[in-house]
Short mmCIF file of C-alpha atoms and ligand atoms in Angstrom, two decimals:
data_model
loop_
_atom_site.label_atom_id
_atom_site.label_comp_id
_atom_site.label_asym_id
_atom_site.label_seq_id
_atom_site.Cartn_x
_atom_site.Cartn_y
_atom_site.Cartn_z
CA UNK A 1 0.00 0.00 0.00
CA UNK A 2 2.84 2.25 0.91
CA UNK A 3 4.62 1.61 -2.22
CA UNK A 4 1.50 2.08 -4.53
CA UNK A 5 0.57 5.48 -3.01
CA UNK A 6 3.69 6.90 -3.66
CA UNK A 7 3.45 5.68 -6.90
CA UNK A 8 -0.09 7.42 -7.44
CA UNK A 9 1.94 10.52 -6.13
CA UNK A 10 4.18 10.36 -9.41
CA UNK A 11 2.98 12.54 -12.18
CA UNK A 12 1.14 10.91 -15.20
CA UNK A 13 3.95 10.58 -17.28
CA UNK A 14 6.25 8.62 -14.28
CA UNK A 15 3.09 6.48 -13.65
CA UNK A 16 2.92 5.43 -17.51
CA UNK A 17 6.49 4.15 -17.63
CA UNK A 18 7.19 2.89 -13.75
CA UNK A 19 3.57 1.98 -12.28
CA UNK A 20 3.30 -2.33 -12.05
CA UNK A 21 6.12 -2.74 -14.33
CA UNK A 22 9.13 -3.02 -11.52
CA UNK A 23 12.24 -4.67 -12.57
CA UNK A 24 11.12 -8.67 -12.76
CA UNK A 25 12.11 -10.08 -8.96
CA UNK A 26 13.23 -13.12 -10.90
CA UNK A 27 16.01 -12.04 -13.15
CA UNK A 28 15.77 -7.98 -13.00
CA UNK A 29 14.56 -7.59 -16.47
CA UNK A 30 13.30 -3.89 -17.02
CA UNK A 31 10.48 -5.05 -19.11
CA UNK A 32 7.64 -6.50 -18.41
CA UNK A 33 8.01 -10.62 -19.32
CA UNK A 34 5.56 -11.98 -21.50
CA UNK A 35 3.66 -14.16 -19.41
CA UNK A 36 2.85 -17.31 -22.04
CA UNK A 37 2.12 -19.86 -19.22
CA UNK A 38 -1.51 -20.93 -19.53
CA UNK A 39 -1.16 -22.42 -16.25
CA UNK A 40 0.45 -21.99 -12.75
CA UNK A 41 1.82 -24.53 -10.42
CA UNK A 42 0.10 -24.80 -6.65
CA UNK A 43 1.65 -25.73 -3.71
CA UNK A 44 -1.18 -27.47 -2.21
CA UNK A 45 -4.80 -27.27 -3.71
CA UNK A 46 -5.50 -23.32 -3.35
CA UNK A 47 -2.53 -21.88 -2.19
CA UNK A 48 -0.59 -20.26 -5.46
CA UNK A 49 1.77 -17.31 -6.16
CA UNK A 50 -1.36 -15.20 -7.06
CA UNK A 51 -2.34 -17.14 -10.19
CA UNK A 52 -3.95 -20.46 -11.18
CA UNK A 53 -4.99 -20.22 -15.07
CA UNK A 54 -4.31 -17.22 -17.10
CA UNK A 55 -7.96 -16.89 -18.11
CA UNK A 56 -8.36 -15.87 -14.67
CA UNK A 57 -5.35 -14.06 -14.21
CA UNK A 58 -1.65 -13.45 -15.93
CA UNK A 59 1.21 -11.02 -15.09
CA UNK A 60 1.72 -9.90 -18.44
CA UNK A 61 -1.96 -8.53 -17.72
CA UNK A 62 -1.75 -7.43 -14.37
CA UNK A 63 1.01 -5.43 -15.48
CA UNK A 64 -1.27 -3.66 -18.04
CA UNK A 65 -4.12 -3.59 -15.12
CA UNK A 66 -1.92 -2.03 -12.28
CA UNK A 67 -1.08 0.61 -15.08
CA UNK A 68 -3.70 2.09 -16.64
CA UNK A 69 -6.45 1.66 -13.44
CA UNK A 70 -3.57 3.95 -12.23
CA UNK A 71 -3.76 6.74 -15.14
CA UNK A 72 -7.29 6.72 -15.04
CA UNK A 73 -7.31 7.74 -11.19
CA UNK A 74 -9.07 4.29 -10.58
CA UNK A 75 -8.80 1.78 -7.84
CA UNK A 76 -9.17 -1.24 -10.72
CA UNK A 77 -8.34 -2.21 -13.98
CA UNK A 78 -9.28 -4.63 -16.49
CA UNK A 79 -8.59 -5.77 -19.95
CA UNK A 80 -10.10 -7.48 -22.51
CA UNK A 81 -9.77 -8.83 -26.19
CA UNK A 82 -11.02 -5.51 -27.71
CA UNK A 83 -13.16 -2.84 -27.18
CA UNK A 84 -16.54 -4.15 -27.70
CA UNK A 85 -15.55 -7.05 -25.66
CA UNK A 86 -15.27 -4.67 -22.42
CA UNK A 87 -18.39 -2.99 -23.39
CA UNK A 88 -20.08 -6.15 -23.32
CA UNK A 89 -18.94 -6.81 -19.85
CA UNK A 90 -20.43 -3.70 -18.59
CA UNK A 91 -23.71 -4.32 -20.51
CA UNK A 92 -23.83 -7.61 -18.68
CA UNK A 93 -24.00 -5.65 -15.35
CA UNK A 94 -27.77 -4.81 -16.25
CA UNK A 95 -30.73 -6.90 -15.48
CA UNK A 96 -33.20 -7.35 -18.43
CA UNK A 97 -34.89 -4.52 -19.06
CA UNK A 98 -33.06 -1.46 -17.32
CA UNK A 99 -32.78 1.22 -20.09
CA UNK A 100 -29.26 2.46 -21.63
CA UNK A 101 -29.18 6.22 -22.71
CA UNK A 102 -27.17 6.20 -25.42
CA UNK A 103 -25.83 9.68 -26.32
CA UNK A 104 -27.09 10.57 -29.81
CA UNK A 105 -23.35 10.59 -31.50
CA UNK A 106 -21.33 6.90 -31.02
CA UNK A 107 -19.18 4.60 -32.30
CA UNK A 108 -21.85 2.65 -34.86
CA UNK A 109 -20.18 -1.04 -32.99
CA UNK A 110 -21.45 0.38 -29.84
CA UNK A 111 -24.74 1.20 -31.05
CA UNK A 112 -25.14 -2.01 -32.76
CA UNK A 113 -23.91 -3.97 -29.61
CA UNK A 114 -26.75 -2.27 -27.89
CA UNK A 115 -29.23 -2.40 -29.57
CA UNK A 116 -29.08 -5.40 -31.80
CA UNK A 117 -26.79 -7.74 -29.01
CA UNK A 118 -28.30 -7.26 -25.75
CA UNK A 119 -31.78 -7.06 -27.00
CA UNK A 120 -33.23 -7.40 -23.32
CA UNK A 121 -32.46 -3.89 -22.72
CA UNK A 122 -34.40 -1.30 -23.39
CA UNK A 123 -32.32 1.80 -24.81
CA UNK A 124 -33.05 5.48 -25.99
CA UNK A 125 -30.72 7.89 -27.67
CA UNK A 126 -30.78 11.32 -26.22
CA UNK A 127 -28.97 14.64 -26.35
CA UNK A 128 -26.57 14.72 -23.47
CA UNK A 129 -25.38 17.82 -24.33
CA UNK A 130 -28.67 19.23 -22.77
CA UNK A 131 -29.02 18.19 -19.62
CA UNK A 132 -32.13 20.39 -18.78
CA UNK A 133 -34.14 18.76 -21.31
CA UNK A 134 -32.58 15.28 -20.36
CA UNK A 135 -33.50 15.64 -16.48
CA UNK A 136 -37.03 16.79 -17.46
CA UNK A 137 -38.03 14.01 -19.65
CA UNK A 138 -35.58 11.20 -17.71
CA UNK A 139 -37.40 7.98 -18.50
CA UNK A 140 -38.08 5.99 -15.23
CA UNK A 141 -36.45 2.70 -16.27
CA UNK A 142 -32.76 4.04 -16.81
CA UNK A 143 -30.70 1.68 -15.20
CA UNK A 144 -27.00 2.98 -17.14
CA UNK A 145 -26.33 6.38 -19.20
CA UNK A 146 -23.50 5.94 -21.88
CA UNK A 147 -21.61 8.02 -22.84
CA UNK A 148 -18.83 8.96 -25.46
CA UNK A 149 -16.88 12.70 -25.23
CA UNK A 150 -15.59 13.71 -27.47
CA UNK A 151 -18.11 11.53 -29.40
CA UNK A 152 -17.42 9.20 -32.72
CA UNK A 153 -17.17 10.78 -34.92
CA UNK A 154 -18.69 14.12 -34.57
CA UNK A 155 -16.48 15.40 -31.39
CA UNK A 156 -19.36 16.81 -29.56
CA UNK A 157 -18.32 16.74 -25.80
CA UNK A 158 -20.44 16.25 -22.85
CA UNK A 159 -20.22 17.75 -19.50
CA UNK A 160 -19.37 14.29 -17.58
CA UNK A 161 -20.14 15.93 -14.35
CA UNK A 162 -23.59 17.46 -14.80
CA UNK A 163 -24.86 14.10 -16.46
CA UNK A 164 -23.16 12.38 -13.83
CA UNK A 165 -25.23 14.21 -11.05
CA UNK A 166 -28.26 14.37 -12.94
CA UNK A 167 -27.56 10.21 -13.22
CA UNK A 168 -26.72 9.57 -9.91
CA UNK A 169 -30.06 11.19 -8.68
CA UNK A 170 -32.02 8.92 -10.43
CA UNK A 171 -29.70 5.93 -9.30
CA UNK A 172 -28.50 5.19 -12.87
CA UNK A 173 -24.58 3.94 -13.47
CA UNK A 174 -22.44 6.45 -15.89
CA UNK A 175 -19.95 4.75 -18.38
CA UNK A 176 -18.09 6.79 -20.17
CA UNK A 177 -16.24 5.51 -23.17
CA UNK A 178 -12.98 7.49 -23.03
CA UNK A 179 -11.19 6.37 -25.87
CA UNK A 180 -10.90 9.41 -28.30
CA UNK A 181 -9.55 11.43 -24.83
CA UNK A 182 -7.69 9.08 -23.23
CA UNK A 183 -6.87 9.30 -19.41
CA UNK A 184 -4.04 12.06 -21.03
CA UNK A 185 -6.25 14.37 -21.68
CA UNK A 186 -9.31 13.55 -19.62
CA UNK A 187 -10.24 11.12 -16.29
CA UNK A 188 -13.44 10.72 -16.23
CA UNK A 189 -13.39 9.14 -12.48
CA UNK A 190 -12.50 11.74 -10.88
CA UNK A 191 -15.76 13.90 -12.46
CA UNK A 192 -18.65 11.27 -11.01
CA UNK A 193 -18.58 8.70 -13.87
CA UNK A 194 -18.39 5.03 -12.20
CA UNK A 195 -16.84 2.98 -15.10
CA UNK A 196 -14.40 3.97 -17.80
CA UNK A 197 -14.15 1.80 -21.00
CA UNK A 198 -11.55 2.27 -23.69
CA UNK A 199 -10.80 0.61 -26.64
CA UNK A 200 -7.25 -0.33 -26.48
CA UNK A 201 -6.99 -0.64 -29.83
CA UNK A 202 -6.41 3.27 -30.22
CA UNK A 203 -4.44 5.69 -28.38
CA UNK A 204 -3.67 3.23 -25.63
CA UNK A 205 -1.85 1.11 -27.78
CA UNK A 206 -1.15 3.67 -30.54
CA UNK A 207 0.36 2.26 -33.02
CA UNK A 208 -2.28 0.24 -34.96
CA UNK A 209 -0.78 -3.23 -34.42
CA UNK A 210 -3.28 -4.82 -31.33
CA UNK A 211 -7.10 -4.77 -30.89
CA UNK A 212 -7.78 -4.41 -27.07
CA UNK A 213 -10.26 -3.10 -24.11
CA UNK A 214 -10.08 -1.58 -20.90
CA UNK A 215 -12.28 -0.91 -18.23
CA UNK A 216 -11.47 1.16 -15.61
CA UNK A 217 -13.82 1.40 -11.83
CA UNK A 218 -13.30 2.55 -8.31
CA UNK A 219 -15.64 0.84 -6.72
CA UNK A 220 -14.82 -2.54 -5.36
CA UNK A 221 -18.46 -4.21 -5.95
CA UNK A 222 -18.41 -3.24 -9.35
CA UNK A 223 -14.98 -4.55 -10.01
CA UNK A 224 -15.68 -7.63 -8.40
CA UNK A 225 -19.04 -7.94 -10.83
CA UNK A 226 -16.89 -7.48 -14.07
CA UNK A 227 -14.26 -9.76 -12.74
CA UNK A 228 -16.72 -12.49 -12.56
CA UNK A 229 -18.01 -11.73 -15.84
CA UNK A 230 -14.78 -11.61 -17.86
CA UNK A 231 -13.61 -14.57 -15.96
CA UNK A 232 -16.78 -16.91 -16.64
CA UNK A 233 -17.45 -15.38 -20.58
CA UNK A 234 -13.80 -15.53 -21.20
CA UNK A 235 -12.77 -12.17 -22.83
CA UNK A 236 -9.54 -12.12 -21.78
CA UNK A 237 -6.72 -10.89 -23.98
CA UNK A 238 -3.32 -12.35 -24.81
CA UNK A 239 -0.43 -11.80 -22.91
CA UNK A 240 1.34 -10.80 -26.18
CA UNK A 241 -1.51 -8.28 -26.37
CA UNK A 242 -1.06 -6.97 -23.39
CA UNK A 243 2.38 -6.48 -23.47
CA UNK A 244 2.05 -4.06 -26.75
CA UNK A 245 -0.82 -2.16 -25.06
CA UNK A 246 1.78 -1.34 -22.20
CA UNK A 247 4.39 -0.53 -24.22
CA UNK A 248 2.16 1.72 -25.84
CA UNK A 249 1.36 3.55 -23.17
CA UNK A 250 4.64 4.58 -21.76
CA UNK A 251 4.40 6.95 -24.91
CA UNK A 252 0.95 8.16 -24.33
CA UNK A 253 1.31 11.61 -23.07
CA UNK A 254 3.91 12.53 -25.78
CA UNK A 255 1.59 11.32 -28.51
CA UNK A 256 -1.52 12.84 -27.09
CA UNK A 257 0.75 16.58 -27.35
CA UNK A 258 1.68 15.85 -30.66
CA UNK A 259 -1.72 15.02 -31.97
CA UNK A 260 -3.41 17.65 -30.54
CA UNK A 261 -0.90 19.95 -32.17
CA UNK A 262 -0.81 18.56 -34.92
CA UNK A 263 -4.63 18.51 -35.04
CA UNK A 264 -4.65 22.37 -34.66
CA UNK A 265 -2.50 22.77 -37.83
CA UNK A 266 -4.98 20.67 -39.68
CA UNK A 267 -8.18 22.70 -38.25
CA UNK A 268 -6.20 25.80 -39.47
CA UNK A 269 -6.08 24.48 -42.51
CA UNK A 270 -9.64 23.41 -43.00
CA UNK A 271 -11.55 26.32 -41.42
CA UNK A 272 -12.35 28.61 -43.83
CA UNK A 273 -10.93 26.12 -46.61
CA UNK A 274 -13.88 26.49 -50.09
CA UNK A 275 -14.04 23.13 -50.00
CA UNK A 276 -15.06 22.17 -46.33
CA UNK A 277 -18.71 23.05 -45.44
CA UNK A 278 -18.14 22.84 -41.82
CA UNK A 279 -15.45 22.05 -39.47
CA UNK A 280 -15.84 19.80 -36.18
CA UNK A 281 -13.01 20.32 -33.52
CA UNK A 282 -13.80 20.81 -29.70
CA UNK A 283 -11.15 23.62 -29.13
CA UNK A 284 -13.13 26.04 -31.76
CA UNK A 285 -15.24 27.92 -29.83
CA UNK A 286 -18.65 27.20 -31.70
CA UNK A 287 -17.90 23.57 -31.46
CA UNK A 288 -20.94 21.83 -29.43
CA UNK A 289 -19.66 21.02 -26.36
CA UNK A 290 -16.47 23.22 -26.26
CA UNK A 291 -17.35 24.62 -23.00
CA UNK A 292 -17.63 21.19 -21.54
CA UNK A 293 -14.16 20.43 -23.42
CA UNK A 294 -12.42 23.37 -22.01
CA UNK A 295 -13.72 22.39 -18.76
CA UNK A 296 -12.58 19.02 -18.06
CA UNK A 297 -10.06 18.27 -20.87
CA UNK A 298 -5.94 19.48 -20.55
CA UNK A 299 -6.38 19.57 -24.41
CA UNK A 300 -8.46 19.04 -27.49
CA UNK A 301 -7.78 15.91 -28.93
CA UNK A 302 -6.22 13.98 -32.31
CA UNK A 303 -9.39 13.65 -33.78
CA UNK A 304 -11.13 16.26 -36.63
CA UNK A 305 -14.18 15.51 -38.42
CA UNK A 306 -15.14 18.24 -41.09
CA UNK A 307 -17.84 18.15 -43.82
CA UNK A 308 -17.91 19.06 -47.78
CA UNK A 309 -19.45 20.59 -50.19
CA UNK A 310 -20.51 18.50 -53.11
CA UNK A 311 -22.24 15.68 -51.00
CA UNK A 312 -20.99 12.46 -50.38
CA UNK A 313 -19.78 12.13 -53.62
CA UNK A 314 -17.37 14.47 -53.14
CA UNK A 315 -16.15 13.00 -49.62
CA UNK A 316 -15.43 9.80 -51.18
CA UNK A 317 -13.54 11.50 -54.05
CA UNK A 318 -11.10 13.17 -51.54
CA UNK A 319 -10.68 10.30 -49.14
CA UNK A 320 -9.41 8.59 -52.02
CA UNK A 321 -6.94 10.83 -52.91
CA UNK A 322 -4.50 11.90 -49.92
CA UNK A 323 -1.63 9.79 -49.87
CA UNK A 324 -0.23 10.22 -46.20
CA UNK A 325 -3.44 10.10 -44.26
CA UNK A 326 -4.42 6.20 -45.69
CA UNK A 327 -8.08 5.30 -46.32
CA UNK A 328 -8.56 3.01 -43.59
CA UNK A 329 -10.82 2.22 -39.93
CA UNK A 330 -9.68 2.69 -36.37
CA UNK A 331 -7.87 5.66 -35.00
CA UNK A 332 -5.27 7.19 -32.32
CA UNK A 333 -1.88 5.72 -33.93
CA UNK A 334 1.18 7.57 -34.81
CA UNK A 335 0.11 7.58 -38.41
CA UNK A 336 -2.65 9.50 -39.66
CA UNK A 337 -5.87 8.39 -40.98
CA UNK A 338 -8.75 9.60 -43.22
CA UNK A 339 -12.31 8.03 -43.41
CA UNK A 340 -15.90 8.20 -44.30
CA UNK A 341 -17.87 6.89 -41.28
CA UNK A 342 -21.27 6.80 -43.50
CA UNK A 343 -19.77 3.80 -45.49
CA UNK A 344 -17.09 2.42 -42.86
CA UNK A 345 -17.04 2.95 -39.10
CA UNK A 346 -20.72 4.44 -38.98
CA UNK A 347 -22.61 2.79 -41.46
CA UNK A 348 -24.73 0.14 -38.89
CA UNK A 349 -26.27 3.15 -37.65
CA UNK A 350 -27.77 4.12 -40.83
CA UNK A 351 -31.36 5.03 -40.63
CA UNK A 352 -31.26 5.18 -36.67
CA UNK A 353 -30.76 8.55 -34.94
CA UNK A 354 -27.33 8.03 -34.36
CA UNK A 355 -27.06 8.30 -38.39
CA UNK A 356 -24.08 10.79 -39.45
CA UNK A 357 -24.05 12.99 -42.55
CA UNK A 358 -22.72 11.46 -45.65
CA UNK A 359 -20.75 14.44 -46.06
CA UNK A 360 -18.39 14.06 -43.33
CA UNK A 361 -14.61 13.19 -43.34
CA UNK A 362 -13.32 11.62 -40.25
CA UNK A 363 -9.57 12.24 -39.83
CA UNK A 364 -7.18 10.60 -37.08
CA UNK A 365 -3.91 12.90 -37.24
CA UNK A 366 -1.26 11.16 -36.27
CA UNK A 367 2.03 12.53 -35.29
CA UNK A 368 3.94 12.79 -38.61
CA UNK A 369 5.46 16.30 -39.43
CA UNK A 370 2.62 18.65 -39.55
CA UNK A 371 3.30 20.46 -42.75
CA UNK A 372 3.28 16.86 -44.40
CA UNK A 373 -0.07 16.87 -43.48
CA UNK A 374 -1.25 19.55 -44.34
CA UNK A 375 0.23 19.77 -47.47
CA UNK A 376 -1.31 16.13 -48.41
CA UNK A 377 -5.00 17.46 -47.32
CA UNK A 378 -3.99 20.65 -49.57
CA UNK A 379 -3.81 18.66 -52.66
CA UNK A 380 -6.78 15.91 -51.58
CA UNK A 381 -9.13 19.22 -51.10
CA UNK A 382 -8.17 19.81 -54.68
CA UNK A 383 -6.23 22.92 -53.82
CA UNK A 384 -3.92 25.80 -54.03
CA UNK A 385 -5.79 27.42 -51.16
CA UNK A 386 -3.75 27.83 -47.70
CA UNK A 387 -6.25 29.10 -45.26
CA UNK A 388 -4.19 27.92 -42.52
CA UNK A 389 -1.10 29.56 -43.47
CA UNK A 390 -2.71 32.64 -44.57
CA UNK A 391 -3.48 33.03 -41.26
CA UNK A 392 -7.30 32.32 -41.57
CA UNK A 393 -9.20 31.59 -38.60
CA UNK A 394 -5.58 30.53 -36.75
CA UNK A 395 -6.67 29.35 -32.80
CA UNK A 396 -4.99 31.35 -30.90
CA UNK A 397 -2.73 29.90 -28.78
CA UNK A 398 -4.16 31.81 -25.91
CA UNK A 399 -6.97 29.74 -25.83
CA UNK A 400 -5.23 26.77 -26.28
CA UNK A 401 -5.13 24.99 -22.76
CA UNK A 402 -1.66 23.98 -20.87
CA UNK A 403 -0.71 20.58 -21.64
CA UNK A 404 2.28 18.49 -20.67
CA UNK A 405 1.43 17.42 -16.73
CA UNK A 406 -1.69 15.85 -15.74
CA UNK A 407 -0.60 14.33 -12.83
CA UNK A 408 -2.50 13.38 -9.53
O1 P1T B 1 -12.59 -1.95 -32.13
P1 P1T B 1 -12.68 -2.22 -30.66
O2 P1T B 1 -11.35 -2.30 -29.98
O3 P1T B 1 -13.56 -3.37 -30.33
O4 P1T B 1 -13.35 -0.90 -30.00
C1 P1T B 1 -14.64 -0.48 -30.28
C2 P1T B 1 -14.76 1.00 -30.06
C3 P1T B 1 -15.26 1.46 -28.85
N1 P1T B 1 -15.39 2.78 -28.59
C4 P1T B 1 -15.02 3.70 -29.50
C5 P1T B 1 -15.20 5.16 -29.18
C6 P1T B 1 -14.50 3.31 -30.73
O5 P1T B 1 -14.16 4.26 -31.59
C7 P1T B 1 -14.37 1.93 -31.04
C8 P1T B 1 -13.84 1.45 -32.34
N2 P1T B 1 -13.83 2.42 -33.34
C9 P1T B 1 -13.35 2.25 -34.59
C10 P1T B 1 -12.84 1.10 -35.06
C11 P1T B 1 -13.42 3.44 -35.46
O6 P1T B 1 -12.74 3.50 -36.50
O7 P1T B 1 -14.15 4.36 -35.11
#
């Protein structure tokens, strides 16, 4: 106990590298062994080094646990075989027919895992950016409210802690999916939600080469409820898996400055730009949500969704035509990333009201050189036009929040 809170007195970036990955007591190795043993040897029926069968339990994984439960200000960690495998978990917490408010702007895998998966629940999706109208028409049978900010892909942010208290009256659990933040940028804990759920597979591991989940809690009941779960459904991730995820993360709070600056010089760019109809970014001030953003965020994200004018036609003409941000799914790697969530990541919620405009352009910047990128959105816009650089619409940098230290 002594040793951990000293380590939760280290600031974010100490905790990423040092917290559950001490030198190996066995042979002092500075990195954290790959745990491949499916099974561990007991002494006598029950009595074990802290393991029995790595479904249950593995190092490699506890490693992972100890670490990010830590970033996210949380007294428990857990992780899974992806994303939706976490969610799941925490979906399993409900008994048949408590409702799930579903903000009205998600990941479409989300949406379908609600509402087409766990078909006992009842769920609505609801603007949580307006709370007033949420708390006067809260519907009696909310057992969970769910909730993404900065949402998929439209980056509208929700205030975390009004929904929370508005939640909490009514006895309801908040989850909030904290992937496009990350703990860097944002802890969701520590402003009333009760479970945090990432999926690994972006900025935690960042660099595009392992699918993963994580849910975070403070709250020993729930913890021991999703413990049981993973263990007896089995959605356990490889110790391989893990190890990548944790190596990832040493890195985190470097990336996360790099791709929110590198963001900025993209949202230069596009403001303003002929081509772009409208430009989705929580630091600009008419962003939905930006007050929320500036309040409980140390910065404004990788992510910047913008659309077009022309239609979707014209979205799918320029996606295909950058040549450093690839055509591809997924997001929060070191390289950068262009889609069109109609047709890929978004398009199981067509024709529900989580349906997004088939306009939009969905861009993960990565942390390449930013004049690279800009110059390769230049050309893909179809254009000799430098808003950015002709200083249109520049953020200023005195709005631009401090970054760097997040710690305790
Ligand atoms: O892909 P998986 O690791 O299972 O995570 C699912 C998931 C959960 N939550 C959010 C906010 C997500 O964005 C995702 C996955 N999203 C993509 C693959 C995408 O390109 O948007």
């Amino acid at each position: 106990m002594g040793e951990r809170a000293a380590q939760l007195g280290w600031a974010f970036e100490t905790q990423a590298i040092h917290v559950g990955q001490e030198a190996d007591p066995a042979t002092g190795a500075v990195v954290t062994p790959i745990s491949l043993s499916t099974t561990f040897r007991q002494h006598a029926v029950g009595q074990h080094q802290g393991y029995e069968y790595s479904r249950s339990g593995n190092p490699t994984r506890t490693a992972l646990e100890t670490c990010v439960a830590a970033l996210e200000r949380a007294g428990h960690g857990l992780s899974f075989a992806s994303g939706l495998a976490a969610e799941d978990n925490i979906l399993r917490l409900l008994a048949p027919g408590g409702r799930v408010l579903l903000g009205n702007d998600a990941y479409g895998g989300t949406f379908r895992l609600i509402s087409r998966v766990h078909t006992a629940l009842p769920w609505s999706a609801v603007d949580l950016l307006d709370v007033d109208a949420l708390a006067a028409d809260w519907p009696a049978d909310t057992a969970m409210v769910w909730l993404e900010t900065p949402t998929n892909p439209l980056l509208r942010c929700v205030d975390i802690e009004a929904v929370a208290a508005l939640a909490h009256r009514h006895g309801a659990l908040v989850v909030v999916d904290n992937t496009f933040a990350t703990p860097a940028l944002q802890q969701p804990l520590t402003l009333g939600a009760d479970v945090v759920v990432h999926s690994a597979t972006k900025y935690l591991g960042g660099h595009s080469d392992v699918v993963g989940g994580f849910v975070a809690v403070d709250d020993d009941s729930l913890a021991e409820r999703l413990r049981f779960t993973q263990n007896a459904a089995g959605a356990v991730p490889a110790p391989f898996d893990c190890y990548l995820t944790l190596r990832g993360v040493k890195t985190l709070a470097l990336r996360m400055e790099r791709h929110c600056s590198n963001a900025r010089a993209v949202v230069d760019l596009l403001v303003g730009h002929p081509s772009v109809e409208r430009v989705y970014y929580p630091q600009l001030p008419d962003h939905p949500g930006h007050a929320a953003a500036a309040k409980q965020m140390n910065d404004f994200g990788g992510m910047v969704s913008f659309t077009v004018r022309g239609g979707a036609a014209r979205a799918m003409d320029i996606v295909a035509r950058t040549e450093l941000f690839t055509l591809a799914e997924s997001l929060g790697a070191v390289e950068s990333l262009i889609e069109h969530p109609a047709r890929m990541t978004h398009a199981s919620a067509a024709g529900s009201p989580l349906e997004v405009p088939d306009n939009l352009i969905r861009l993960s910047v990565g942390i390449e050189h930013p004049d690279d990128l800009v110059a390769d959105l230049e050309q893909a816009l179809g254009g000799s036009v430098r808003t950015g650089r002709s200083g249109c619409r520049r953020v200023a940098a005195a709005e631009r929040p401090p970054t760097g230290r997040s710690g305790p």
